[in-house]
mmCIF file of C-alpha atoms in Angstrom:
data_model
loop_
_atom_site.group_PDB
_atom_site.id
_atom_site.type_symbol
_atom_site.label_atom_id
_atom_site.label_comp_id
_atom_site.label_asym_id
_atom_site.label_seq_id
_atom_site.Cartn_x
_atom_site.Cartn_y
_atom_site.Cartn_z
ATOM 1 C CA MET P 1 -68.778 23.205 -53.077
ATOM 2 C CA LYS P 2 -66.580 25.597 -51.202
ATOM 3 C CA LYS P 3 -67.017 28.358 -53.564
ATOM 4 C CA LYS P 4 -70.794 28.164 -52.974
ATOM 5 C CA LEU P 5 -70.584 28.163 -49.097
ATOM 6 C CA LEU P 6 -68.017 30.958 -49.217
ATOM 7 C CA LEU P 7 -70.691 32.911 -51.540
ATOM 8 C CA LEU P 8 -73.158 32.336 -49.158
ATOM 9 C CA ALA P 9 -71.163 33.554 -45.684
ATOM 10 C CA THR P 10 -70.267 36.564 -47.951
ATOM 11 C CA LEU P 11 -74.058 37.225 -48.475
ATOM 12 C CA GLY P 12 -74.851 36.707 -45.087
ATOM 13 C CA CYS P 13 -72.465 38.896 -43.625
ATOM 14 C CA SER P 14 -73.532 41.597 -46.432
ATOM 15 C CA ILE P 15 -77.108 41.101 -44.967
ATOM 16 C CA CYS P 16 -75.765 41.728 -41.537
ATOM 17 C CA TRP P 17 -74.009 44.830 -42.369
ATOM 18 C CA ALA P 18 -76.881 46.278 -44.345
ATOM 19 C CA SER P 19 -79.248 45.939 -41.687
ATOM 20 C CA THR P 20 -77.253 47.990 -39.332
ATOM 21 C CA TYR P 21 -77.576 51.936 -39.445
ATOM 22 C CA ALA P 22 -74.293 53.648 -37.629
ATOM 23 C CA THR P 23 -74.505 57.806 -37.287
ATOM 24 C CA THR P 24 -73.317 60.394 -35.343
ATOM 25 C CA ILE P 25 -75.695 63.375 -34.150
ATOM 26 C CA THR P 26 -74.008 66.455 -32.999
ATOM 27 C CA ILE P 27 -76.025 68.589 -30.493
ATOM 28 C CA ASP P 28 -75.160 72.169 -29.698
ATOM 29 C CA LEU P 29 -76.535 72.331 -26.069
ATOM 30 C CA GLY P 30 -76.335 76.542 -26.154
ATOM 31 C CA PRO P 31 -74.062 78.472 -23.984
ATOM 32 C CA PRO P 32 -72.648 77.672 -20.647
ATOM 33 C CA GLY P 33 -74.962 78.305 -17.704
ATOM 34 C CA ARG P 34 -76.962 76.870 -14.777
ATOM 35 C CA VAL P 35 -80.349 75.771 -15.622
ATOM 36 C CA THR P 36 -83.445 75.334 -13.012
ATOM 37 C CA GLY P 37 -86.099 73.297 -14.335
ATOM 38 C CA GLY P 38 -86.042 71.107 -17.666
ATOM 39 C CA LYS P 39 -84.549 72.016 -20.781
ATOM 40 C CA ILE P 40 -85.086 70.901 -24.572
ATOM 41 C CA VAL P 41 -82.434 71.198 -27.125
ATOM 42 C CA SER P 42 -83.443 70.427 -30.822
ATOM 43 C CA PHE P 43 -80.437 68.804 -33.115
ATOM 44 C CA SER P 44 -80.320 68.572 -36.997
ATOM 45 C CA ASP P 45 -82.816 66.779 -39.151
ATOM 46 C CA PRO P 46 -81.955 62.864 -39.234
ATOM 47 C CA SER P 47 -84.309 62.636 -42.138
ATOM 48 C CA ASP P 48 -82.153 59.690 -43.422
ATOM 49 C CA LEU P 49 -83.253 57.733 -40.076
ATOM 50 C CA GLN P 50 -86.189 55.272 -41.382
ATOM 51 C CA LEU P 51 -88.592 53.532 -39.574
ATOM 52 C CA ASN P 52 -88.236 50.227 -41.129
ATOM 53 C CA GLY P 53 -87.245 47.805 -38.331
ATOM 54 C CA GLN P 54 -83.501 48.348 -38.838
ATOM 55 C CA THR P 55 -80.955 48.097 -36.085
ATOM 56 C CA VAL P 56 -79.306 51.460 -35.434
ATOM 57 C CA SER P 57 -76.031 52.392 -33.665
ATOM 58 C CA LEU P 58 -76.573 56.008 -32.694
ATOM 59 C CA TYR P 59 -74.179 58.245 -31.028
ATOM 60 C CA LEU P 60 -75.363 61.418 -29.440
ATOM 61 C CA VAL P 61 -72.221 64.003 -28.856
ATOM 62 C CA PHE P 62 -72.188 67.740 -27.739
ATOM 63 C CA SER P 63 -70.764 70.130 -29.900
ATOM 64 C CA GLY P 64 -67.690 72.310 -28.573
ATOM 65 C CA ASN P 65 -66.745 69.672 -26.272
ATOM 66 C CA GLY P 66 -69.738 70.657 -24.194
ATOM 67 C CA PHE P 67 -71.218 68.476 -21.368
ATOM 68 C CA VAL P 68 -74.095 68.220 -19.011
ATOM 69 C CA ARG P 69 -73.025 68.725 -15.460
ATOM 70 C CA LEU P 70 -74.915 67.112 -12.396
ATOM 71 C CA PHE P 71 -74.729 68.238 -8.841
ATOM 72 C CA LYS P 72 -75.119 66.192 -5.674
ATOM 73 C CA SER P 73 -77.923 68.143 -4.970
ATOM 74 C CA THR P 74 -79.723 67.441 -8.272
ATOM 75 C CA ASN P 75 -82.789 65.119 -8.162
ATOM 76 C CA SER P 76 -81.948 61.688 -8.509
ATOM 77 C CA SER P 77 -84.634 61.083 -10.987
ATOM 78 C CA PHE P 78 -82.704 63.473 -13.355
ATOM 79 C CA LEU P 79 -83.879 62.223 -16.822
ATOM 80 C CA LEU P 80 -82.026 62.453 -20.180
ATOM 81 C CA LEU P 81 -84.382 61.828 -22.812
ATOM 82 C CA PRO P 82 -83.322 61.534 -26.545
ATOM 83 C CA MET P 83 -86.301 62.003 -28.964
ATOM 84 C CA LEU P 84 -87.458 61.981 -32.615
ATOM 85 C CA ASP P 85 -89.836 64.036 -34.044
ATOM 86 C CA VAL P 86 -92.254 62.206 -35.894
ATOM 87 C CA PHE P 87 -95.097 62.695 -38.146
ATOM 88 C CA GLY P 88 -97.432 60.369 -39.307
ATOM 89 C CA ALA P 89 -101.055 58.374 -38.367
ATOM 90 C CA GLY P 90 -101.700 55.000 -36.743
ATOM 91 C CA THR P 91 -99.798 53.355 -33.845
ATOM 92 C CA ILE P 92 -96.397 52.838 -33.603
ATOM 93 C CA ASN P 93 -93.969 51.179 -31.107
ATOM 94 C CA ASN P 94 -91.082 52.871 -29.288
ATOM 95 C CA PRO P 95 -87.667 51.435 -30.120
ATOM 96 C CA THR P 96 -86.088 48.962 -27.942
ATOM 97 C CA GLY P 97 -82.742 47.970 -27.322
ATOM 98 C CA SER P 98 -79.995 49.285 -24.812
ATOM 99 C CA GLY P 99 -77.578 52.244 -24.184
ATOM 100 C CA TYR P 100 -75.594 54.275 -21.829
ATOM 101 C CA LEU P 101 -74.014 57.634 -21.186
ATOM 102 C CA PHE P 102 -70.416 58.255 -21.389
ATOM 103 C CA ASP P 103 -67.944 60.617 -20.017
ATOM 104 C CA LYS P 104 -65.090 62.909 -21.212
ATOM 105 C CA ALA P 105 -62.766 59.850 -22.099
ATOM 106 C CA GLY P 106 -65.879 57.924 -24.031
ATOM 107 C CA ASN P 107 -66.152 55.617 -20.787
ATOM 108 C CA PRO P 108 -69.696 54.345 -20.376
ATOM 109 C CA ILE P 109 -71.321 56.031 -16.993
ATOM 110 C CA SER P 110 -73.571 53.783 -15.087
ATOM 111 C CA SER P 111 -77.441 54.537 -15.623
ATOM 112 C CA VAL P 112 -80.745 52.796 -15.843
ATOM 113 C CA THR P 113 -82.240 52.974 -19.434
ATOM 114 C CA SER P 114 -86.118 52.587 -20.392
ATOM 115 C CA PHE P 115 -87.441 51.322 -23.663
ATOM 116 C CA GLY P 116 -91.035 50.164 -24.845
ATOM 117 C CA GLY P 117 -94.517 51.432 -25.183
ATOM 118 C CA SER P 118 -96.297 52.937 -28.325
ATOM 119 C CA VAL P 119 -97.437 55.876 -29.435
ATOM 120 C CA THR P 120 -101.464 56.237 -31.045
ATOM 121 C CA THR P 121 -102.091 59.479 -33.173
ATOM 122 C CA ASP P 122 -105.136 61.053 -34.895
ATOM 123 C CA PRO P 123 -106.418 59.418 -38.056
ATOM 124 C CA GLY P 124 -105.627 62.499 -39.998
ATOM 125 C CA GLY P 125 -102.036 62.064 -38.882
ATOM 126 C CA GLU P 126 -100.162 64.220 -36.104
ATOM 127 C CA ALA P 127 -96.515 65.447 -34.948
ATOM 128 C CA PHE P 128 -95.214 63.933 -31.737
ATOM 129 C CA PRO P 129 -91.850 62.880 -30.119
ATOM 130 C CA LEU P 130 -90.694 59.469 -29.990
ATOM 131 C CA SER P 131 -88.607 58.314 -27.458
ATOM 132 C CA LEU P 132 -85.383 56.360 -27.663
ATOM 133 C CA GLY P 133 -84.785 55.478 -24.339
ATOM 134 C CA GLY P 134 -84.676 57.395 -21.045
ATOM 135 C CA PHE P 135 -81.229 57.648 -19.015
ATOM 136 C CA PHE P 136 -81.249 58.088 -15.447
ATOM 137 C CA PRO P 137 -77.747 58.868 -14.578
ATOM 138 C CA LEU P 138 -78.188 59.520 -10.590
ATOM 139 C CA LEU P 139 -80.052 55.875 -10.288
ATOM 140 C CA PRO P 140 -78.184 53.053 -9.537
ATOM 141 C CA ASP P 141 -78.218 50.342 -12.088
ATOM 142 C CA GLU P 142 -78.833 46.696 -11.818
ATOM 143 C CA THR P 143 -75.278 45.881 -10.389
ATOM 144 C CA GLY P 144 -75.932 48.777 -7.747
ATOM 145 C CA ARG P 145 -73.454 51.002 -9.244
ATOM 146 C CA LEU P 146 -73.978 54.772 -9.284
ATOM 147 C CA GLY P 147 -72.666 56.919 -12.263
ATOM 148 C CA GLU P 148 -68.841 57.955 -11.925
ATOM 149 C CA ASP P 149 -69.143 55.735 -8.505
ATOM 150 C CA GLY P 150 -71.035 58.278 -6.860
ATOM 151 C CA LEU P 151 -68.708 61.210 -7.434
ATOM 152 C CA PHE P 152 -69.774 64.475 -8.044
ATOM 153 C CA PRO P 153 -70.279 66.727 -10.240
ATOM 154 C CA LEU P 154 -70.843 64.431 -12.669
ATOM 155 C CA ASP P 155 -70.264 65.528 -16.181
ATOM 156 C CA ILE P 156 -72.158 63.780 -19.283
ATOM 157 C CA TYR P 157 -70.567 63.851 -22.653
ATOM 158 C CA GLY P 158 -73.107 62.079 -24.756
ATOM 159 C CA ALA P 159 -74.949 59.133 -25.197
ATOM 160 C CA HIS P 160 -74.750 55.708 -27.049
ATOM 161 C CA LEU P 161 -77.724 53.838 -28.246
ATOM 162 C CA ASP P 162 -77.836 50.373 -29.904
ATOM 163 C CA ILE P 163 -81.727 49.925 -30.624
ATOM 164 C CA THR P 164 -84.094 48.292 -33.177
ATOM 165 C CA MET P 165 -86.296 51.258 -34.906
ATOM 166 C CA PRO P 166 -90.162 50.049 -35.191
ATOM 167 C CA ASN P 167 -91.731 49.304 -38.316
ATOM 168 C CA GLY P 168 -93.613 52.387 -39.240
ATOM 169 C CA SER P 169 -94.067 52.937 -42.888
ATOM 170 C CA ALA P 170 -96.621 55.647 -42.302
ATOM 171 C CA PHE P 171 -94.650 57.964 -40.263
ATOM 172 C CA ASP P 172 -91.855 60.007 -41.026
ATOM 173 C CA VAL P 173 -88.723 61.426 -39.164
ATOM 174 C CA THR P 174 -89.119 65.223 -39.117
ATOM 175 C CA GLY P 175 -86.154 66.103 -36.242
ATOM 176 C CA GLY P 176 -84.815 65.390 -33.155
ATOM 177 C CA GLU P 177 -84.846 66.721 -29.425
ATOM 178 C CA LEU P 178 -83.056 66.089 -26.404
ATOM 179 C CA GLY P 179 -84.665 66.272 -23.110
ATOM 180 C CA LEU P 180 -82.946 67.419 -19.661
ATOM 181 C CA PHE P 181 -85.463 67.103 -16.823
ATOM 182 C CA PRO P 182 -84.742 66.959 -13.003
ATOM 183 C CA ASN P 183 -88.348 66.251 -12.317
ATOM 184 C CA ALA P 184 -87.867 67.953 -8.971
ATOM 185 C CA SER P 185 -90.348 69.688 -6.811
ATOM 186 C CA GLN P 186 -88.371 71.386 -4.704
ATOM 187 C CA PRO P 187 -86.169 74.377 -6.268
ATOM 188 C CA TRP P 188 -82.765 73.199 -4.614
ATOM 189 C CA HIS P 189 -83.076 69.858 -6.569
ATOM 190 C CA ASP P 190 -84.273 71.233 -9.729
ATOM 191 C CA HIS P 191 -81.022 72.445 -11.098
ATOM 192 C CA PHE P 192 -78.136 71.189 -13.360
ATOM 193 C CA GLN P 193 -75.440 73.096 -15.389
ATOM 194 C CA ILE P 194 -74.362 73.387 -19.117
ATOM 195 C CA GLY P 195 -70.650 73.467 -19.492
ATOM 196 C CA ASP P 196 -68.210 75.518 -17.658
ATOM 197 C CA VAL P 197 -69.583 78.161 -15.490
ATOM 198 C CA PRO P 198 -67.398 80.748 -13.619
ATOM 199 C CA ASP P 199 -67.572 81.476 -10.196
ATOM 200 C CA SER P 200 -67.509 85.052 -10.352
ATOM 201 C CA GLY P 201 -71.253 85.773 -10.911
ATOM 202 C CA CYS P 202 -71.484 84.801 -7.037
ATOM 203 C CA THR P 203 -68.444 86.128 -5.638
ATOM 204 C CA LEU P 204 -68.259 89.649 -7.379
ATOM 205 C CA PRO P 205 -71.540 90.864 -5.847
ATOM 206 C CA LEU P 206 -70.366 89.464 -2.384
ATOM 207 C CA ALA P 207 -67.250 91.409 -2.770
ATOM 208 C CA PHE P 208 -68.938 94.536 -3.852
ATOM 209 C CA PHE P 209 -71.242 94.466 -0.638
ATOM 210 C CA ALA P 210 -68.266 93.790 1.689
ATOM 211 C CA VAL P 211 -66.684 96.875 0.209
ATOM 212 C CA VAL P 212 -69.993 99.008 0.405
ATOM 213 C CA LEU P 213 -70.183 97.502 4.239
ATOM 214 C CA LEU P 214 -66.526 98.485 4.966
ATOM 215 C CA PHE P 215 -67.124 102.011 3.798
ATOM 216 C CA SER P 216 -70.314 102.517 5.307
ATOM 217 C CA LEU P 217 -68.499 101.580 8.779
ATOM 218 C CA ASP P 218 -65.421 103.778 8.084
ATOM 219 C CA ALA P 219 -67.366 106.918 7.983
ATOM 220 C CA PRO P 220 -68.927 106.848 11.613
ATOM 221 C CA MET P 221 -65.439 105.729 12.859
ATOM 222 C CA ARG P 222 -63.646 109.000 11.500
ATOM 223 C CA ARG P 223 -66.605 111.260 13.010
ATOM 224 C CA CYS P 224 -66.109 109.581 16.376
ATOM 225 C CA PRO P 225 -63.845 111.376 18.440
ATOM 226 C CA GLN P 226 -60.547 110.171 18.996
ATOM 227 C CA SER P 227 -60.782 110.466 22.676
ATOM 228 C CA GLN P 228 -63.965 107.666 22.673
ATOM 229 C CA ARG P 229 -61.749 105.313 20.645
ATOM 230 C CA GLN P 230 -58.779 105.198 23.157
ATOM 231 C CA PRO P 231 -58.905 102.100 25.146
ATOM 232 C CA ARG P 232 -59.326 102.624 28.749
ATOM 233 C CA PRO P 233 -56.196 101.618 30.966
#
């Protein structure tokens, strides 16, 4: 009897483990730079990620120790949106579950996540992005906490997702994308940064302008008679 119970317990654990799919997807954000407006980055084809109702533990990490930097002036509705490129015909639900963004040390950054909804395609088949969940790192979560306790700049090094994929045998995963969207109408709120960007890009033109201005003032001063430049007693 004990052997039968042990066998059933082992089988049950095996089934639970088999239903969970864990993987890491590395994303190249591109060269460092300041970004105004949205940015979409494609990542490698996760063709082994099936849509059969399985539970997925998914890590999205940025290659080369890259990160996304948000500023205090970045719009508070900034959206980080991982998506799968899918092709198929019919209706498919979005994944459901939870997730978080994390910092350089791997610590969770407080954020709001949204899941749910569905997509209906043309009868002949259609390619479309399937959202894995939207992250809003600059909005407070249910506890009132803001990412990194409201400190800026806020650096995001990746995302972790624990989700259940939809049952969609008529759909195939063909690739993936990461969307970075400030969702701002004013240009001063519509920016963020990829990686470290040297400040020399702004300071060098200013220094050059100062030198030119100095020389332009120096020439008239030299032409001015010495007597006119002497202070009166």
